[in-house]
Coordinates of C-alpha atoms and ligand atoms in Angstrom, one line a residue:
M1 CA -22.1 2.3 -8.9
D2 CA -20.7 3.5 -12.2
L3 CA -17.0 3.6 -11.9
A4 CA -16.6 4.1 -15.6
R5 CA -17.9 7.6 -15.2
F6 CA -14.7 8.7 -13.5
P7 CA -11.7 9.7 -15.6
R8 CA -8.9 7.2 -15.4
I9 CA -5.5 6.8 -17.0
R10 CA -4.2 3.3 -17.2
L11 CA -0.9 3.1 -15.4
G12 CA -1.0 -0.4 -13.9
H13 CA -0.7 -3.9 -15.2
T14 CA -4.1 -5.2 -14.3
P15 CA -5.8 -7.6 -13.5
T16 CA -3.0 -8.5 -11.1
P17 CA -2.6 -12.3 -10.5
L18 CA -4.4 -14.2 -7.8
E19 CA -2.1 -17.1 -6.8
P20 CA -2.0 -19.9 -4.2
L21 CA 0.6 -19.8 -1.4
E22 CA 1.2 -23.5 -1.2
R23 CA 4.4 -23.8 0.8
L24 CA 3.4 -21.0 3.3
S25 CA 0.0 -22.6 3.8
K26 CA 1.6 -26.0 4.5
E27 CA 4.2 -24.5 6.9
L28 CA 1.5 -22.7 8.9
G29 CA -0.9 -25.6 8.9
G30 CA -4.0 -23.4 9.0
P31 CA -6.2 -22.0 6.2
E32 CA -5.5 -22.2 2.5
L33 CA -3.7 -19.0 1.7
W34 CA -3.9 -17.1 -1.6
I35 CA -2.2 -13.9 -2.6
K36 CA -3.5 -11.0 -4.7
R37 CA -0.4 -9.6 -6.4
D38 CA -0.8 -5.9 -6.3
D39 CA 2.9 -5.8 -5.8
C40 CA 2.9 -6.5 -9.6
T41 CA 1.1 -3.4 -10.8
G42 CA 4.2 -2.7 -12.8
L43 CA 4.8 1.0 -12.3
S44 CA 8.4 1.4 -11.0
T45 CA 8.4 -1.9 -9.0
G46 CA 4.6 -1.7 -8.5
G47 CA 2.4 -1.5 -5.4
N48 CA -1.0 -0.3 -4.3
K49 CA -0.6 3.4 -5.0
T50 CA -0.6 2.7 -8.8
R51 CA -4.4 1.9 -8.7
K52 CA -5.1 5.2 -6.9
L53 CA -2.9 7.2 -9.2
E54 CA -4.9 6.0 -12.2
F55 CA -7.8 8.2 -11.0
L56 CA -5.7 10.9 -9.3
M57 CA -3.5 11.6 -12.3
A58 CA -6.6 11.6 -14.6
E59 CA -7.9 14.4 -12.4
A60 CA -4.5 16.3 -12.5
L61 CA -4.6 16.0 -16.3
A62 CA -8.2 17.3 -16.4
Q63 CA -7.2 20.3 -14.3
E64 CA -4.3 20.9 -16.7
A65 CA -1.7 20.8 -13.9
D66 CA 2.0 21.3 -14.6
M67 CA 3.2 19.8 -11.4
V68 CA 2.0 17.1 -9.0
M69 CA 3.0 17.3 -5.4
T70 CA 2.7 14.8 -2.6
Q71 CA 4.1 13.8 0.8
G72 CA 5.1 10.8 2.8
A73 CA 7.8 9.3 5.0
T74 CA 11.3 9.2 3.7
Q75 CA 10.9 5.6 2.3
S76 CA 7.4 6.4 0.9
N77 CA 6.2 3.9 -1.7
H78 CA 3.5 6.4 -2.6
A79 CA 6.0 9.1 -3.3
R80 CA 8.0 6.7 -5.6
Q81 CA 4.9 5.6 -7.6
T82 CA 3.8 9.2 -7.9
A83 CA 7.2 10.3 -9.2
A84 CA 7.0 7.5 -11.8
A85 CA 3.5 8.3 -12.9
A86 CA 4.4 12.0 -13.2
A87 CA 7.4 11.0 -15.3
K88 CA 5.3 8.9 -17.6
L89 CA 2.7 11.6 -18.1
G90 CA 5.1 14.6 -18.3
F91 CA 4.3 16.4 -15.1
K92 CA 6.9 17.9 -12.8
C93 CA 6.8 16.2 -9.5
H94 CA 7.8 17.6 -6.1
L95 CA 7.8 15.6 -2.9
L96 CA 7.9 16.4 0.8
L97 CA 9.5 13.6 2.7
E98 CA 8.9 13.5 6.5
D99 CA 11.8 12.2 8.6
R100 CA 9.4 10.1 10.8
I101 CA 11.9 7.8 12.4
G102 CA 15.0 10.1 12.7
S103 CA 17.2 7.5 11.0
T104 CA 20.9 8.3 10.2
D105 CA 21.2 5.1 8.1
A106 CA 22.6 6.1 4.7
N107 CA 20.6 3.4 3.0
Y108 CA 17.4 4.5 4.6
N109 CA 18.0 8.1 3.7
N110 CA 19.3 7.6 0.1
N111 CA 18.6 4.1 -1.2
G112 CA 15.4 2.3 -2.0
N113 CA 12.4 4.5 -2.7
V114 CA 14.5 7.7 -2.3
F115 CA 16.9 6.6 -5.0
L116 CA 14.0 5.9 -7.3
D117 CA 12.2 9.2 -6.5
L118 CA 15.3 11.1 -7.8
L119 CA 15.8 8.6 -10.7
H120 CA 12.3 9.5 -11.9
G121 CA 13.3 13.2 -11.9
A122 CA 11.3 14.3 -8.9
T123 CA 12.5 17.0 -6.7
A124 CA 12.2 16.5 -2.9
E125 CA 12.7 18.2 0.4
Y126 CA 12.8 16.9 3.9
R127 CA 10.6 17.9 6.8
S128 CA 11.1 17.0 10.4
S129 CA 8.4 14.8 12.0
G130 CA 5.4 16.1 13.8
L131 CA 4.5 18.9 11.4
D132 CA 1.1 19.2 9.7
M133 CA 2.3 17.8 6.4
N134 CA -0.8 18.8 4.5
Q135 CA -0.3 22.5 5.6
E136 CA 3.4 22.2 4.6
M137 CA 2.3 21.0 1.1
E138 CA -0.1 24.0 0.8
D139 CA 2.7 26.4 1.7
V140 CA 5.2 24.9 -0.7
A141 CA 2.5 24.8 -3.5
E142 CA 1.9 28.5 -3.0
R143 CA 5.6 29.0 -3.7
F144 CA 5.4 27.2 -7.0
R145 CA 2.1 28.9 -7.9
T146 CA 3.7 32.3 -7.4
D147 CA 6.2 31.1 -10.1
G148 CA 3.3 30.5 -12.4
L149 CA 2.9 26.7 -12.1
K150 CA -0.4 24.9 -11.8
V151 CA 0.0 22.5 -8.9
Y152 CA -2.1 19.4 -8.3
I153 CA -1.8 18.3 -4.7
I154 CA -2.2 14.6 -3.8
P155 CA -2.7 13.8 -0.1
G156 CA -0.4 11.4 1.7
G157 CA -0.9 7.8 0.4
G158 CA -3.2 9.1 -2.3
S159 CA -6.0 8.6 0.1
N160 CA -9.0 10.7 -0.8
P161 CA -12.3 9.6 -2.4
T162 CA -10.7 9.9 -5.9
G163 CA -7.7 7.7 -5.0
A164 CA -9.9 5.2 -3.2
L165 CA -11.8 4.5 -6.5
G166 CA -8.7 2.5 -7.4
Y167 CA -9.5 0.0 -4.7
V168 CA -13.2 0.0 -5.4
N169 CA -12.0 -1.2 -8.8
C170 CA -9.7 -3.8 -7.2
A171 CA -12.6 -5.2 -5.2
M172 CA -14.5 -5.7 -8.4
E173 CA -11.5 -7.2 -10.1
L174 CA -10.9 -9.7 -7.2
L175 CA -14.6 -10.7 -7.1
G176 CA -14.5 -11.3 -10.8
Q177 CA -11.4 -13.6 -10.4
V178 CA -12.8 -15.6 -7.6
N179 CA -16.1 -16.0 -9.4
D180 CA -14.4 -17.1 -12.6
Q181 CA -12.3 -19.7 -10.7
S182 CA -15.3 -20.8 -8.5
L183 CA -13.0 -20.0 -5.6
P184 CA -15.1 -18.8 -2.6
I185 CA -13.0 -16.9 -0.1
D186 CA -13.6 -16.5 3.6
H187 CA -11.4 -13.6 4.5
L188 CA -9.5 -10.8 2.8
V189 CA -6.5 -9.4 4.7
H190 CA -4.1 -6.5 4.0
A191 CA -1.9 -3.8 5.5
T192 CA -3.8 -0.5 6.2
G193 CA -2.2 2.9 6.6
S194 CA -3.6 6.1 5.1
A195 CA -6.9 4.2 4.6
G196 CA -7.5 4.5 0.9
T197 CA -6.9 0.8 0.2
Q198 CA -9.3 -0.4 2.9
G199 CA -11.8 2.4 2.3
G200 CA -12.0 1.6 -1.4
L201 CA -12.1 -2.1 -1.0
I202 CA -14.9 -2.1 1.6
V203 CA -17.0 0.2 -0.7
G204 CA -16.4 -2.1 -3.6
L205 CA -17.3 -5.2 -1.7
K206 CA -20.4 -3.8 -0.1
A207 CA -21.6 -2.1 -3.3
M208 CA -21.5 -5.6 -4.9
N209 CA -23.2 -7.1 -1.8
S210 CA -20.3 -9.3 -1.0
H211 CA -20.0 -10.6 2.6
I212 CA -16.3 -11.4 2.6
P213 CA -14.9 -10.0 5.8
L214 CA -12.1 -7.5 5.2
L215 CA -9.4 -7.1 7.8
G216 CA -6.9 -4.2 7.7
I217 CA -3.7 -4.8 9.7
G218 CA -2.7 -1.3 11.0
V219 CA 0.8 0.0 10.6
R220 CA 0.5 3.3 12.5
A221 CA -2.7 4.4 14.2
P222 CA -4.4 2.6 17.1
K223 CA -7.4 0.4 16.1
Q224 CA -10.2 2.8 16.9
K225 CA -8.6 5.7 15.1
Q226 CA -7.7 3.6 12.1
E227 CA -11.2 2.3 11.8
E228 CA -12.7 5.8 12.1
N229 CA -10.3 7.1 9.4
V230 CA -11.2 4.2 7.0
F231 CA -14.9 4.6 7.7
R232 CA -14.9 8.3 7.1
L233 CA -13.1 7.8 3.7
A234 CA -15.4 4.9 2.8
Q235 CA -18.5 7.1 3.4
A236 CA -17.1 9.9 1.3
T237 CA -16.1 7.4 -1.5
A238 CA -19.5 5.8 -1.5
E239 CA -21.1 9.2 -1.7
K240 CA -18.9 10.1 -4.7
L241 CA -19.9 6.8 -6.4
G242 CA -23.6 7.4 -5.9
C243 CA -24.1 4.6 -3.4
P244 CA -24.2 6.5 -0.1
G245 CA -24.6 4.4 3.1
V246 CA -23.5 1.0 1.6
V247 CA -20.8 0.7 4.2
K248 CA -21.8 0.3 7.9
R249 CA -19.4 1.2 10.7
E250 CA -19.2 -2.4 11.7
D251 CA -17.9 -3.4 8.2
V252 CA -14.7 -1.5 8.9
V253 CA -12.4 -3.7 11.0
A254 CA -8.7 -3.0 11.7
N255 CA -6.3 -4.7 14.0
S256 CA -3.4 -2.5 15.2
D257 CA -1.7 -5.1 17.4
Y258 CA 1.3 -5.5 15.0
V259 CA 2.5 -1.9 14.8
G260 CA 5.3 -2.5 17.3
E261 CA 7.2 0.6 18.4
G262 CA 5.8 2.7 15.6
Y263 CA 5.4 3.5 11.9
G264 CA 8.4 2.4 9.8
L265 CA 10.1 0.5 12.7
P266 CA 10.4 -3.2 11.9
T267 CA 9.4 -5.8 14.6
S268 CA 10.9 -9.2 15.1
E269 CA 7.5 -10.6 13.7
S270 CA 7.6 -8.4 10.6
I271 CA 11.2 -9.5 9.9
E272 CA 10.2 -13.1 10.3
A273 CA 7.3 -12.5 7.9
I274 CA 9.6 -11.1 5.3
Q275 CA 11.9 -14.0 5.6
M276 CA 9.1 -16.6 5.5
F277 CA 7.6 -15.1 2.3
A278 CA 11.0 -14.8 0.8
E279 CA 12.2 -18.3 1.7
L280 CA 9.0 -20.3 1.2
E281 CA 7.4 -18.5 -1.7
G282 CA 10.1 -16.4 -3.4
L283 CA 8.1 -13.3 -2.7
L284 CA 9.3 -9.9 -1.5
L285 CA 7.3 -8.1 1.2
D286 CA 8.2 -4.6 2.4
P287 CA 9.5 -3.5 5.8
V288 CA 6.9 -0.8 6.6
Y289 CA 3.5 -2.2 5.4
S290 CA 3.1 -5.6 3.9
S291 CA 5.4 -7.3 6.4
K292 CA 3.3 -6.0 9.3
G293 CA 0.2 -7.1 7.5
A294 CA 1.7 -10.5 7.0
A295 CA 2.9 -10.7 10.6
G296 CA -0.7 -10.1 11.7
L297 CA -1.9 -12.8 9.2
I298 CA 0.7 -15.3 10.5
D299 CA 0.0 -14.6 14.1
L300 CA -3.8 -14.8 13.7
I301 CA -3.3 -18.2 12.0
R302 CA -1.1 -19.4 14.8
K303 CA -3.7 -18.3 17.3
G304 CA -6.5 -20.1 15.4
H305 CA -8.4 -17.0 14.4
F306 CA -8.0 -18.1 10.7
K307 CA -8.6 -21.8 10.6
R308 CA -8.0 -25.0 8.5
G309 CA -10.8 -25.3 6.0
E310 CA -11.0 -21.6 5.4
R311 CA -9.6 -19.8 2.3
V312 CA -7.8 -16.5 3.1
V313 CA -6.6 -14.0 0.5
F314 CA -3.7 -11.7 1.4
L315 CA -3.6 -8.6 -0.7
H316 CA 0.0 -7.9 -1.3
T317 CA 0.2 -4.1 -1.5
G318 CA 3.9 -4.0 -2.7
G319 CA 6.8 -1.9 -1.4
S320 CA 9.7 -4.2 -2.0
A321 CA 11.9 -1.2 -3.1
G322 CA 11.8 -0.2 0.6
L323 CA 13.9 -3.3 1.5
F324 CA 17.0 -1.6 0.1
G325 CA 16.5 1.2 2.7
Y326 CA 16.3 -1.3 5.5
T327 CA 19.1 -3.8 4.9
S328 CA 20.6 -3.1 8.3
S329 CA 17.4 -4.6 9.9
F330 CA 18.4 -8.0 8.7
D331 CA 20.9 -10.5 9.9
L332 CA 21.3 -12.9 6.9
G333 CA 24.9 -14.0 7.5
G334 CA 27.4 -13.5 4.8
I335 CA 28.7 -15.2 1.7
V336 CA 31.3 -17.9 2.2
H337 CA 34.6 -17.2 0.5
T338 CA 36.1 -20.2 -1.1
N339 CA 39.4 -19.1 -2.5
K340 CA 40.3 -21.6 -5.2
N341 CA 43.5 -19.8 -6.3
S342 CA 45.2 -19.9 -2.9
N343 CA 48.4 -21.6 -4.1
Ligands
LIG1 C1 0.7 2.8 1.3 C2 0.9 1.3 1.4 C3 0.0 0.5 2.2 C4 -1.2 1.1 2.9 O1 -2.2 1.5 2.0 P1 -3.2 2.7 2.4 O2 -4.1 2.9 1.3 O3 -2.2 3.9 2.7 O4 -3.9 2.3 3.7 C5 0.2 -0.8 2.3 N1 1.3 -1.4 1.7 C6 2.2 -0.7 1.0 C7 3.4 -1.4 0.5 C8 2.0 0.7 0.9 O5 3.0 1.4 0.2

């Protein structure tokens, strides 16, 4: 596996820290919890898409593109990080945002990631849910191409074999950290969506002959479908890297019990997870991905699946900007007014 052969532009602050979660571990009374801080990759509030974009944007540059285009849900963290990377590298950026949840909430539609997309100078247009978004992108790209622009299309979530290289790299980084600190780990857990994170991680782990079990907590697709998506991408990524076949079907494990009513719809467990991380650790999860991943982690600890005596690393994939699109999902009470000038 020779990752250095693939063009890469540094966009992230890496290595990201690996830190203990002392108060959360104590509160849950189960395994020793650690967190891998990919929320701290630095690009426009950070997150996991930054690692993928290091390889994707290098490809766009090699193809001499003028514009990058991608798609996602309205509050897409991937769209926001793509807009920021495009700004930094001088590409135009056009986004297709899918109205997946039909929200009329002004914060959901204009604040959080949407605000940042526009702040980075990206242009964006909405699509109603249920369309073939990749076909929509092709159609819009054709429009720009007719105007003479060279368009580089990034699939949703940046999840193709090029983007997944970012998480092969993360697996190498994490194994280096745990080796340096003599910190053997028993499980690695994270939120899985468009599959590039899990697909890249499993290739990296397996290519280095690590036996750390990787668990993706699904945010959208049912278990079987999610595992198949991840496996397909992992196979293609391993092929690209010159180590075909390193990942076996049984290495790919997803748990989709924490999706709730659907993608982008918070659950009482995901809101609880956000509040626990915020109040016990001073950490910000996001409403769509990392909170459902953490809800799964917390529930699996409570059920005894992850046990005392084990060490579990939660990969924090970022997304806190999305919180500002979801403020109406929280009931935090208000601020007490104490009027000292009442007489
Ligand atoms: C996109 C995203 C994920 C899921 O990663 P995939 O590579 O799409 O599976 C998890 N967490 C956050 C915050 C994300 O933005």
